[in-house]
Each structure stands twice: as structure tokens, then as C-alpha cells.
Amino acid sequence: MGRKLTRVYTVLVEGMSSGLAGHDLYRFVTQSCDVFSHKRLCRAAILAMSDPRTTDREALEGVYMIATDQRLRSAH
């Protein structure tokens, strides 16, 4: 992972561990990360879903929603 992707991933996991999900988590990442891009967020969300430390179902659903939403936005 590159430094920028690692930064987005770290902020995403921090938000998940503090109980954020969905739009609140998206807002937290966009405001907390200076190297934010939709592509990086999508990749970081996919990495977070495959992380064995992530076990909260609601958080995983929120991250999945972010990943699919960002992927659909970038497709247009």
C-alpha cells in the first residue's frame, strides 16, 4: 500500500472503531484526510472489509455501502 492509501485506510478504520458508519463515516474520512480521493476511499473500504480485525457487522455494511457508492460514482 502506498502512503496516501494507508492514510485513508487508517482514518477509515479509526472512524469505524469509534462507531461511525454510512454517511457519518464518509464525512469523517473526507474531513480528516488531506489526501482524500474517491478512488482511494473505495480501495481503502475494500481493504477494510478484508481486514480480519474488522468484525462489527454494522461497520462492515457501512464500509460496503461506501465502497459501492464510490465505485458507482467513478463509473459515470
PDB file of N, CA and C in Angstrom:
ATOM      1  N   MET A   1       0.834  -1.183   0.000  1.00  0.00           N
ATOM      2  CA  MET A   1       0.000   0.000   0.000  1.00  0.00           C
ATOM      3  C   MET A   1       0.874   1.240   0.000  1.00  0.00           C
ATOM      4  N   GLY A   2       0.439   2.212  -0.760  1.00  0.00           N
ATOM      5  CA  GLY A   2       1.134   3.488  -0.764  1.00  0.00           C
ATOM      6  C   GLY A   2       0.801   4.302   0.476  1.00  0.00           C
ATOM      7  N   ARG A   3       1.560   5.361   0.690  1.00  0.00           N
ATOM      8  CA  ARG A   3       1.350   6.197   1.880  1.00  0.00           C
ATOM      9  C   ARG A   3      -0.031   6.839   1.900  1.00  0.00           C
ATOM     10  N   LYS A   4      -0.485   7.320   0.755  1.00  0.00           N
ATOM     11  CA  LYS A   4      -1.779   8.002   0.711  1.00  0.00           C
ATOM     12  C   LYS A   4      -2.922   7.025   0.974  1.00  0.00           C
ATOM     13  N   LEU A   5      -2.852   5.841   0.361  1.00  0.00           N
ATOM     14  CA  LEU A   5      -3.877   4.828   0.592  1.00  0.00           C
ATOM     15  C   LEU A   5      -3.855   4.366   2.048  1.00  0.00           C
ATOM     16  N   THR A   6      -2.670   4.223   2.598  1.00  0.00           N
ATOM     17  CA  THR A   6      -2.542   3.829   4.001  1.00  0.00           C
ATOM     18  C   THR A   6      -3.176   4.869   4.911  1.00  0.00           C
ATOM     19  N   ARG A   7      -2.989   6.137   4.594  1.00  0.00           N
ATOM     20  CA  ARG A   7      -3.574   7.218   5.403  1.00  0.00           C
ATOM     21  C   ARG A   7      -5.099   7.164   5.355  1.00  0.00           C
ATOM     22  N   VAL A   8      -5.668   6.997   4.164  1.00  0.00           N
ATOM     23  CA  VAL A   8      -7.126   6.919   4.036  1.00  0.00           C
ATOM     24  C   VAL A   8      -7.642   5.689   4.781  1.00  0.00           C
ATOM     25  N   TYR A   9      -6.947   4.568   4.643  1.00  0.00           N
ATOM     26  CA  TYR A   9      -7.329   3.331   5.329  1.00  0.00           C
ATOM     27  C   TYR A   9      -7.298   3.520   6.848  1.00  0.00           C
ATOM     28  N   THR A  10      -6.251   4.152   7.351  1.00  0.00           N
ATOM     29  CA  THR A  10      -6.117   4.378   8.792  1.00  0.00           C
ATOM     30  C   THR A  10      -7.256   5.242   9.322  1.00  0.00           C
ATOM     31  N   VAL A  11      -7.580   6.303   8.610  1.00  0.00           N
ATOM     32  CA  VAL A  11      -8.677   7.185   9.031  1.00  0.00           C
ATOM     33  C   VAL A  11     -10.003   6.434   8.970  1.00  0.00           C
ATOM     34  N   LEU A  12     -10.192   5.618   7.945  1.00  0.00           N
ATOM     35  CA  LEU A  12     -11.418   4.832   7.806  1.00  0.00           C
ATOM     36  C   LEU A  12     -11.577   3.865   8.977  1.00  0.00           C
ATOM     37  N   VAL A  13     -10.524   3.170   9.327  1.00  0.00           N
ATOM     38  CA  VAL A  13     -10.579   2.220  10.447  1.00  0.00           C
ATOM     39  C   VAL A  13     -10.794   2.950  11.773  1.00  0.00           C
ATOM     40  N   GLU A  14     -10.181   4.122  11.936  1.00  0.00           N
ATOM     41  CA  GLU A  14     -10.405   4.921  13.150  1.00  0.00           C
ATOM     42  C   GLU A  14     -11.878   5.294  13.281  1.00  0.00           C
ATOM     43  N   GLY A  15     -12.473   5.709  12.180  1.00  0.00           N
ATOM     44  CA  GLY A  15     -13.889   6.066  12.205  1.00  0.00           C
ATOM     45  C   GLY A  15     -14.774   4.872  12.515  1.00  0.00           C
ATOM     46  N   MET A  16     -14.436   3.728  11.927  1.00  0.00           N
ATOM     47  CA  MET A  16     -15.204   2.513  12.196  1.00  0.00           C
ATOM     48  C   MET A  16     -15.089   2.108  13.659  1.00  0.00           C
ATOM     49  N   SER A  17     -13.889   2.204  14.212  1.00  0.00           N
ATOM     50  CA  SER A  17     -13.687   1.789  15.603  1.00  0.00           C
ATOM     51  C   SER A  17     -14.357   2.738  16.588  1.00  0.00           C
ATOM     52  N   SER A  18     -14.630   3.968  16.160  1.00  0.00           N
ATOM     53  CA  SER A  18     -15.345   4.893  17.040  1.00  0.00           C
ATOM     54  C   SER A  18     -16.857   4.802  16.860  1.00  0.00           C
ATOM     55  N   GLY A  19     -17.321   3.861  16.036  1.00  0.00           N
ATOM     56  CA  GLY A  19     -18.750   3.613  15.909  1.00  0.00           C
ATOM     57  C   GLY A  19     -19.433   4.317  14.755  1.00  0.00           C
ATOM     58  N   LEU A  20     -18.685   4.947  13.886  1.00  0.00           N
ATOM     59  CA  LEU A  20     -19.295   5.632  12.748  1.00  0.00           C
ATOM     60  C   LEU A  20     -19.590   4.638  11.628  1.00  0.00           C
ATOM     61  N   ALA A  21     -20.629   4.918  10.865  1.00  0.00           N
ATOM     62  CA  ALA A  21     -20.984   4.079   9.721  1.00  0.00           C
ATOM     63  C   ALA A  21     -21.725   4.932   8.701  1.00  0.00           C
ATOM     64  N   GLY A  22     -21.751   4.463   7.477  1.00  0.00           N
ATOM     65  CA  GLY A  22     -22.508   5.121   6.427  1.00  0.00           C
ATOM     66  C   GLY A  22     -22.018   6.522   6.119  1.00  0.00           C
ATOM     67  N   HIS A  23     -22.968   7.450   6.026  1.00  0.00           N
ATOM     68  CA  HIS A  23     -22.636   8.825   5.652  1.00  0.00           C
ATOM     69  C   HIS A  23     -21.789   9.529   6.714  1.00  0.00           C
ATOM     70  N   ASP A  24     -22.006   9.175   7.973  1.00  0.00           N
ATOM     71  CA  ASP A  24     -21.186   9.775   9.037  1.00  0.00           C
ATOM     72  C   ASP A  24     -19.726   9.362   8.888  1.00  0.00           C
ATOM     73  N   LEU A  25     -19.503   8.099   8.550  1.00  0.00           N
ATOM     74  CA  LEU A  25     -18.142   7.611   8.342  1.00  0.00           C
ATOM     75  C   LEU A  25     -17.522   8.271   7.115  1.00  0.00           C
ATOM     76  N   TYR A  26     -18.297   8.407   6.052  1.00  0.00           N
ATOM     77  CA  TYR A  26     -17.812   9.070   4.838  1.00  0.00           C
ATOM     78  C   TYR A  26     -17.407  10.513   5.141  1.00  0.00           C
ATOM     79  N   ARG A  27     -18.248  11.219   5.866  1.00  0.00           N
ATOM     80  CA  ARG A  27     -17.963  12.613   6.222  1.00  0.00           C
ATOM     81  C   ARG A  27     -16.704  12.702   7.090  1.00  0.00           C
ATOM     82  N   PHE A  28     -16.554  11.771   8.031  1.00  0.00           N
ATOM     83  CA  PHE A  28     -15.375  11.746   8.895  1.00  0.00           C
ATOM     84  C   PHE A  28     -14.104  11.563   8.072  1.00  0.00           C
ATOM     85  N   VAL A  29     -14.139  10.646   7.121  1.00  0.00           N
ATOM     86  CA  VAL A  29     -12.949  10.386   6.304  1.00  0.00           C
ATOM     87  C   VAL A  29     -12.626  11.588   5.428  1.00  0.00           C
ATOM     88  N   THR A  30     -13.625  12.174   4.792  1.00  0.00           N
ATOM     89  CA  THR A  30     -13.358  13.302   3.898  1.00  0.00           C
ATOM     90  C   THR A  30     -12.842  14.520   4.652  1.00  0.00           C
ATOM     91  N   GLN A  31     -13.300  14.722   5.883  1.00  0.00           N
ATOM     92  CA  GLN A  31     -12.851  15.873   6.658  1.00  0.00           C
ATOM     93  C   GLN A  31     -11.516  15.634   7.354  1.00  0.00           C
ATOM     94  N   SER A  32     -11.207  14.390   7.678  1.00  0.00           N
ATOM     95  CA  SER A  32      -9.997  14.084   8.446  1.00  0.00           C
ATOM     96  C   SER A  32      -8.790  13.776   7.585  1.00  0.00           C
ATOM     97  N   CYS A  33      -9.002  13.507   6.325  1.00  0.00           N
ATOM     98  CA  CYS A  33      -7.909  13.040   5.483  1.00  0.00           C
ATOM     99  C   CYS A  33      -7.597  14.076   4.407  1.00  0.00           C
ATOM    100  N   ASP A  34      -6.365  14.550   4.406  1.00  0.00           N
ATOM    101  CA  ASP A  34      -5.970  15.573   3.442  1.00  0.00           C
ATOM    102  C   ASP A  34      -5.644  14.995   2.066  1.00  0.00           C
ATOM    103  N   VAL A  35      -5.467  13.694   1.959  1.00  0.00           N
ATOM    104  CA  VAL A  35      -5.140  13.061   0.673  1.00  0.00           C
ATOM    105  C   VAL A  35      -6.334  12.267   0.149  1.00  0.00           C
ATOM    106  N   PHE A  36      -7.537  12.712   0.463  1.00  0.00           N
ATOM    107  CA  PHE A  36      -8.753  12.008   0.088  1.00  0.00           C
ATOM    108  C   PHE A  36      -8.972  12.035  -1.419  1.00  0.00           C
ATOM    109  N   SER A  37      -9.366  10.904  -1.963  1.00  0.00           N
ATOM    110  CA  SER A  37      -9.909  10.818  -3.315  1.00  0.00           C
ATOM    111  C   SER A  37     -10.911   9.670  -3.309  1.00  0.00           C
ATOM    112  N   HIS A  38     -11.862   9.706  -4.215  1.00  0.00           N
ATOM    113  CA  HIS A  38     -12.887   8.665  -4.256  1.00  0.00           C
ATOM    114  C   HIS A  38     -12.281   7.298  -4.556  1.00  0.00           C
ATOM    115  N   LYS A  39     -11.296   7.273  -5.422  1.00  0.00           N
ATOM    116  CA  LYS A  39     -10.644   6.008  -5.768  1.00  0.00           C
ATOM    117  C   LYS A  39      -9.928   5.423  -4.551  1.00  0.00           C
ATOM    118  N   ARG A  40      -9.219   6.260  -3.812  1.00  0.00           N
ATOM    119  CA  ARG A  40      -8.521   5.782  -2.607  1.00  0.00           C
ATOM    120  C   ARG A  40      -9.512   5.308  -1.552  1.00  0.00           C
ATOM    121  N   LEU A  41     -10.615   6.026  -1.409  1.00  0.00           N
ATOM    122  CA  LEU A  41     -11.617   5.627  -0.427  1.00  0.00           C
ATOM    123  C   LEU A  41     -12.212   4.275  -0.789  1.00  0.00           C
ATOM    124  N   CYS A  42     -12.491   4.054  -2.052  1.00  0.00           N
ATOM    125  CA  CYS A  42     -13.025   2.773  -2.498  1.00  0.00           C
ATOM    126  C   CYS A  42     -12.032   1.655  -2.202  1.00  0.00           C
ATOM    127  N   ARG A  43     -10.776   1.860  -2.523  1.00  0.00           N
ATOM    128  CA  ARG A  43      -9.752   0.842  -2.255  1.00  0.00           C
ATOM    129  C   ARG A  43      -9.576   0.604  -0.760  1.00  0.00           C
ATOM    130  N   ALA A  44      -9.574   1.667   0.023  1.00  0.00           N
ATOM    131  CA  ALA A  44      -9.427   1.528   1.474  1.00  0.00           C
ATOM    132  C   ALA A  44     -10.625   0.793   2.072  1.00  0.00           C
ATOM    133  N   ALA A  45     -11.818   1.047   1.551  1.00  0.00           N
ATOM    134  CA  ALA A  45     -13.010   0.363   2.049  1.00  0.00           C
ATOM    135  C   ALA A  45     -12.946  -1.127   1.744  1.00  0.00           C
ATOM    136  N   ILE A  46     -12.468  -1.477   0.566  1.00  0.00           N
ATOM    137  CA  ILE A  46     -12.326  -2.893   0.222  1.00  0.00           C
ATOM    138  C   ILE A  46     -11.281  -3.548   1.122  1.00  0.00           C
ATOM    139  N   LEU A  47     -10.187  -2.852   1.387  1.00  0.00           N
ATOM    140  CA  LEU A  47      -9.173  -3.382   2.308  1.00  0.00           C
ATOM    141  C   LEU A  47      -9.742  -3.549   3.717  1.00  0.00           C
ATOM    142  N   ALA A  48     -10.557  -2.603   4.154  1.00  0.00           N
ATOM    143  CA  ALA A  48     -11.147  -2.688   5.494  1.00  0.00           C
ATOM    144  C   ALA A  48     -12.102  -3.871   5.598  1.00  0.00           C
ATOM    145  N   MET A  49     -12.812  -4.175   4.516  1.00  0.00           N
ATOM    146  CA  MET A  49     -13.708  -5.326   4.540  1.00  0.00           C
ATOM    147  C   MET A  49     -12.939  -6.631   4.638  1.00  0.00           C
ATOM    148  N   SER A  50     -11.736  -6.675   4.094  1.00  0.00           N
ATOM    149  CA  SER A  50     -10.952  -7.908   4.134  1.00  0.00           C
ATOM    150  C   SER A  50     -10.059  -7.999   5.367  1.00  0.00           C
ATOM    151  N   ASP A  51     -10.057  -6.973   6.199  1.00  0.00           N
ATOM    152  CA  ASP A  51      -9.236  -6.966   7.410  1.00  0.00           C
ATOM    153  C   ASP A  51      -9.874  -7.883   8.458  1.00  0.00           C
ATOM    154  N   PRO A  52      -9.140  -8.885   8.954  1.00  0.00           N
ATOM    155  CA  PRO A  52      -9.728  -9.807   9.937  1.00  0.00           C
ATOM    156  C   PRO A  52     -10.050  -9.147  11.279  1.00  0.00           C
ATOM    157  N   ARG A  53      -9.473  -7.981  11.562  1.00  0.00           N
ATOM    158  CA  ARG A  53      -9.768  -7.282  12.816  1.00  0.00           C
ATOM    159  C   ARG A  53     -11.129  -6.611  12.789  1.00  0.00           C
ATOM    160  N   THR A  54     -11.691  -6.415  11.607  1.00  0.00           N
ATOM    161  CA  THR A  54     -12.989  -5.772  11.464  1.00  0.00           C
ATOM    162  C   THR A  54     -14.063  -6.843  11.600  1.00  0.00           C
ATOM    163  N   THR A  55     -14.780  -6.829  12.709  1.00  0.00           N
ATOM    164  CA  THR A  55     -15.767  -7.877  12.965  1.00  0.00           C
ATOM    165  C   THR A  55     -17.176  -7.342  13.181  1.00  0.00           C
ATOM    166  N   ASP A  56     -17.346  -6.045  13.312  1.00  0.00           N
ATOM    167  CA  ASP A  56     -18.662  -5.464  13.549  1.00  0.00           C
ATOM    168  C   ASP A  56     -19.466  -5.472  12.255  1.00  0.00           C
ATOM    169  N   ARG A  57     -20.599  -6.160  12.268  1.00  0.00           N
ATOM    170  CA  ARG A  57     -21.417  -6.309  11.064  1.00  0.00           C
ATOM    171  C   ARG A  57     -21.911  -4.957  10.542  1.00  0.00           C
ATOM    172  N   GLU A  58     -22.363  -4.094  11.431  1.00  0.00           N
ATOM    173  CA  GLU A  58     -22.881  -2.789  11.010  1.00  0.00           C
ATOM    174  C   GLU A  58     -21.783  -1.943  10.368  1.00  0.00           C
ATOM    175  N   ALA A  59     -20.601  -1.987  10.945  1.00  0.00           N
ATOM    176  CA  ALA A  59     -19.479  -1.236  10.378  1.00  0.00           C
ATOM    177  C   ALA A  59     -19.109  -1.779   9.005  1.00  0.00           C
ATOM    178  N   LEU A  60     -19.114  -3.101   8.868  1.00  0.00           N
ATOM    179  CA  LEU A  60     -18.803  -3.702   7.568  1.00  0.00           C
ATOM    180  C   LEU A  60     -19.841  -3.328   6.517  1.00  0.00           C
ATOM    181  N   GLU A  61     -21.112  -3.311   6.907  1.00  0.00           N
ATOM    182  CA  GLU A  61     -22.159  -2.906   5.968  1.00  0.00           C
ATOM    183  C   GLU A  61     -21.990  -1.446   5.559  1.00  0.00           C
ATOM    184  N   GLY A  62     -21.611  -0.596   6.510  1.00  0.00           N
ATOM    185  CA  GLY A  62     -21.376   0.813   6.198  1.00  0.00           C
ATOM    186  C   GLY A  62     -20.208   1.005   5.257  1.00  0.00           C
ATOM    187  N   VAL A  63     -19.143   0.240   5.479  1.00  0.00           N
ATOM    188  CA  VAL A  63     -17.968   0.323   4.610  1.00  0.00           C
ATOM    189  C   VAL A  63     -18.307  -0.216   3.223  1.00  0.00           C
ATOM    190  N   TYR A  64     -19.080  -1.283   3.168  1.00  0.00           N
ATOM    191  CA  TYR A  64     -19.502  -1.840   1.881  1.00  0.00           C
ATOM    192  C   TYR A  64     -20.327  -0.816   1.109  1.00  0.00           C
ATOM    193  N   MET A  65     -21.216  -0.124   1.813  1.00  0.00           N
ATOM    194  CA  MET A  65     -22.029   0.903   1.170  1.00  0.00           C
ATOM    195  C   MET A  65     -21.147   2.013   0.601  1.00  0.00           C
ATOM    196  N   ILE A  66     -20.137   2.428   1.362  1.00  0.00           N
ATOM    197  CA  ILE A  66     -19.222   3.466   0.885  1.00  0.00           C
ATOM    198  C   ILE A  66     -18.469   2.990  -0.349  1.00  0.00           C
ATOM    199  N   ALA A  67     -17.968   1.760  -0.312  1.00  0.00           N
ATOM    200  CA  ALA A  67     -17.192   1.232  -1.438  1.00  0.00           C
ATOM    201  C   ALA A  67     -18.040   1.157  -2.703  1.00  0.00           C
ATOM    202  N   THR A  68     -19.261   0.645  -2.591  1.00  0.00           N
ATOM    203  CA  THR A  68     -20.103   0.536  -3.784  1.00  0.00           C
ATOM    204  C   THR A  68     -20.541   1.906  -4.275  1.00  0.00           C
ATOM    205  N   ASP A  69     -20.864   2.802  -3.354  1.00  0.00           N
ATOM    206  CA  ASP A  69     -21.276   4.150  -3.745  1.00  0.00           C
ATOM    207  C   ASP A  69     -20.153   4.867  -4.487  1.00  0.00           C
ATOM    208  N   GLN A  70     -18.933   4.776  -3.971  1.00  0.00           N
ATOM    209  CA  GLN A  70     -17.795   5.430  -4.617  1.00  0.00           C
ATOM    210  C   GLN A  70     -17.489   4.794  -5.965  1.00  0.00           C
ATOM    211  N   ARG A  71     -17.636   3.495  -6.057  1.00  0.00           N
ATOM    212  CA  ARG A  71     -17.376   2.805  -7.325  1.00  0.00           C
ATOM    213  C   ARG A  71     -18.396   3.227  -8.374  1.00  0.00           C
ATOM    214  N   LEU A  72     -19.652   3.331  -7.983  1.00  0.00           N
ATOM    215  CA  LEU A  72     -20.685   3.751  -8.926  1.00  0.00           C
ATOM    216  C   LEU A  72     -20.501   5.204  -9.347  1.00  0.00           C
ATOM    217  N   ARG A  73     -20.063   6.055  -8.432  1.00  0.00           N
ATOM    218  CA  ARG A  73     -19.807   7.456  -8.784  1.00  0.00           C
ATOM    219  C   ARG A  73     -18.682   7.578  -9.801  1.00  0.00           C
ATOM    220  N   SER A  74     -17.640   6.782  -9.621  1.00  0.00           N
ATOM    221  CA  SER A  74     -16.495   6.887 -10.527  1.00  0.00           C
ATOM    222  C   SER A  74     -16.783   6.254 -11.881  1.00  0.00           C
ATOM    223  N   ALA A  75     -17.818   5.441 -11.979  1.00  0.00           N
ATOM    224  CA  ALA A  75     -18.149   4.789 -13.245  1.00  0.00           C
ATOM    225  C   ALA A  75     -18.843   5.748 -14.212  1.00  0.00           C
ATOM    226  N   HIS A  76     -19.402   6.810 -13.692  1.00  0.00           N
ATOM    227  CA  HIS A  76     -20.145   7.737 -14.569  1.00  0.00           C
ATOM    228  C   HIS A  76     -19.271   8.812 -15.090  1.00  0.00           C
TER     229      HIS A  76
END
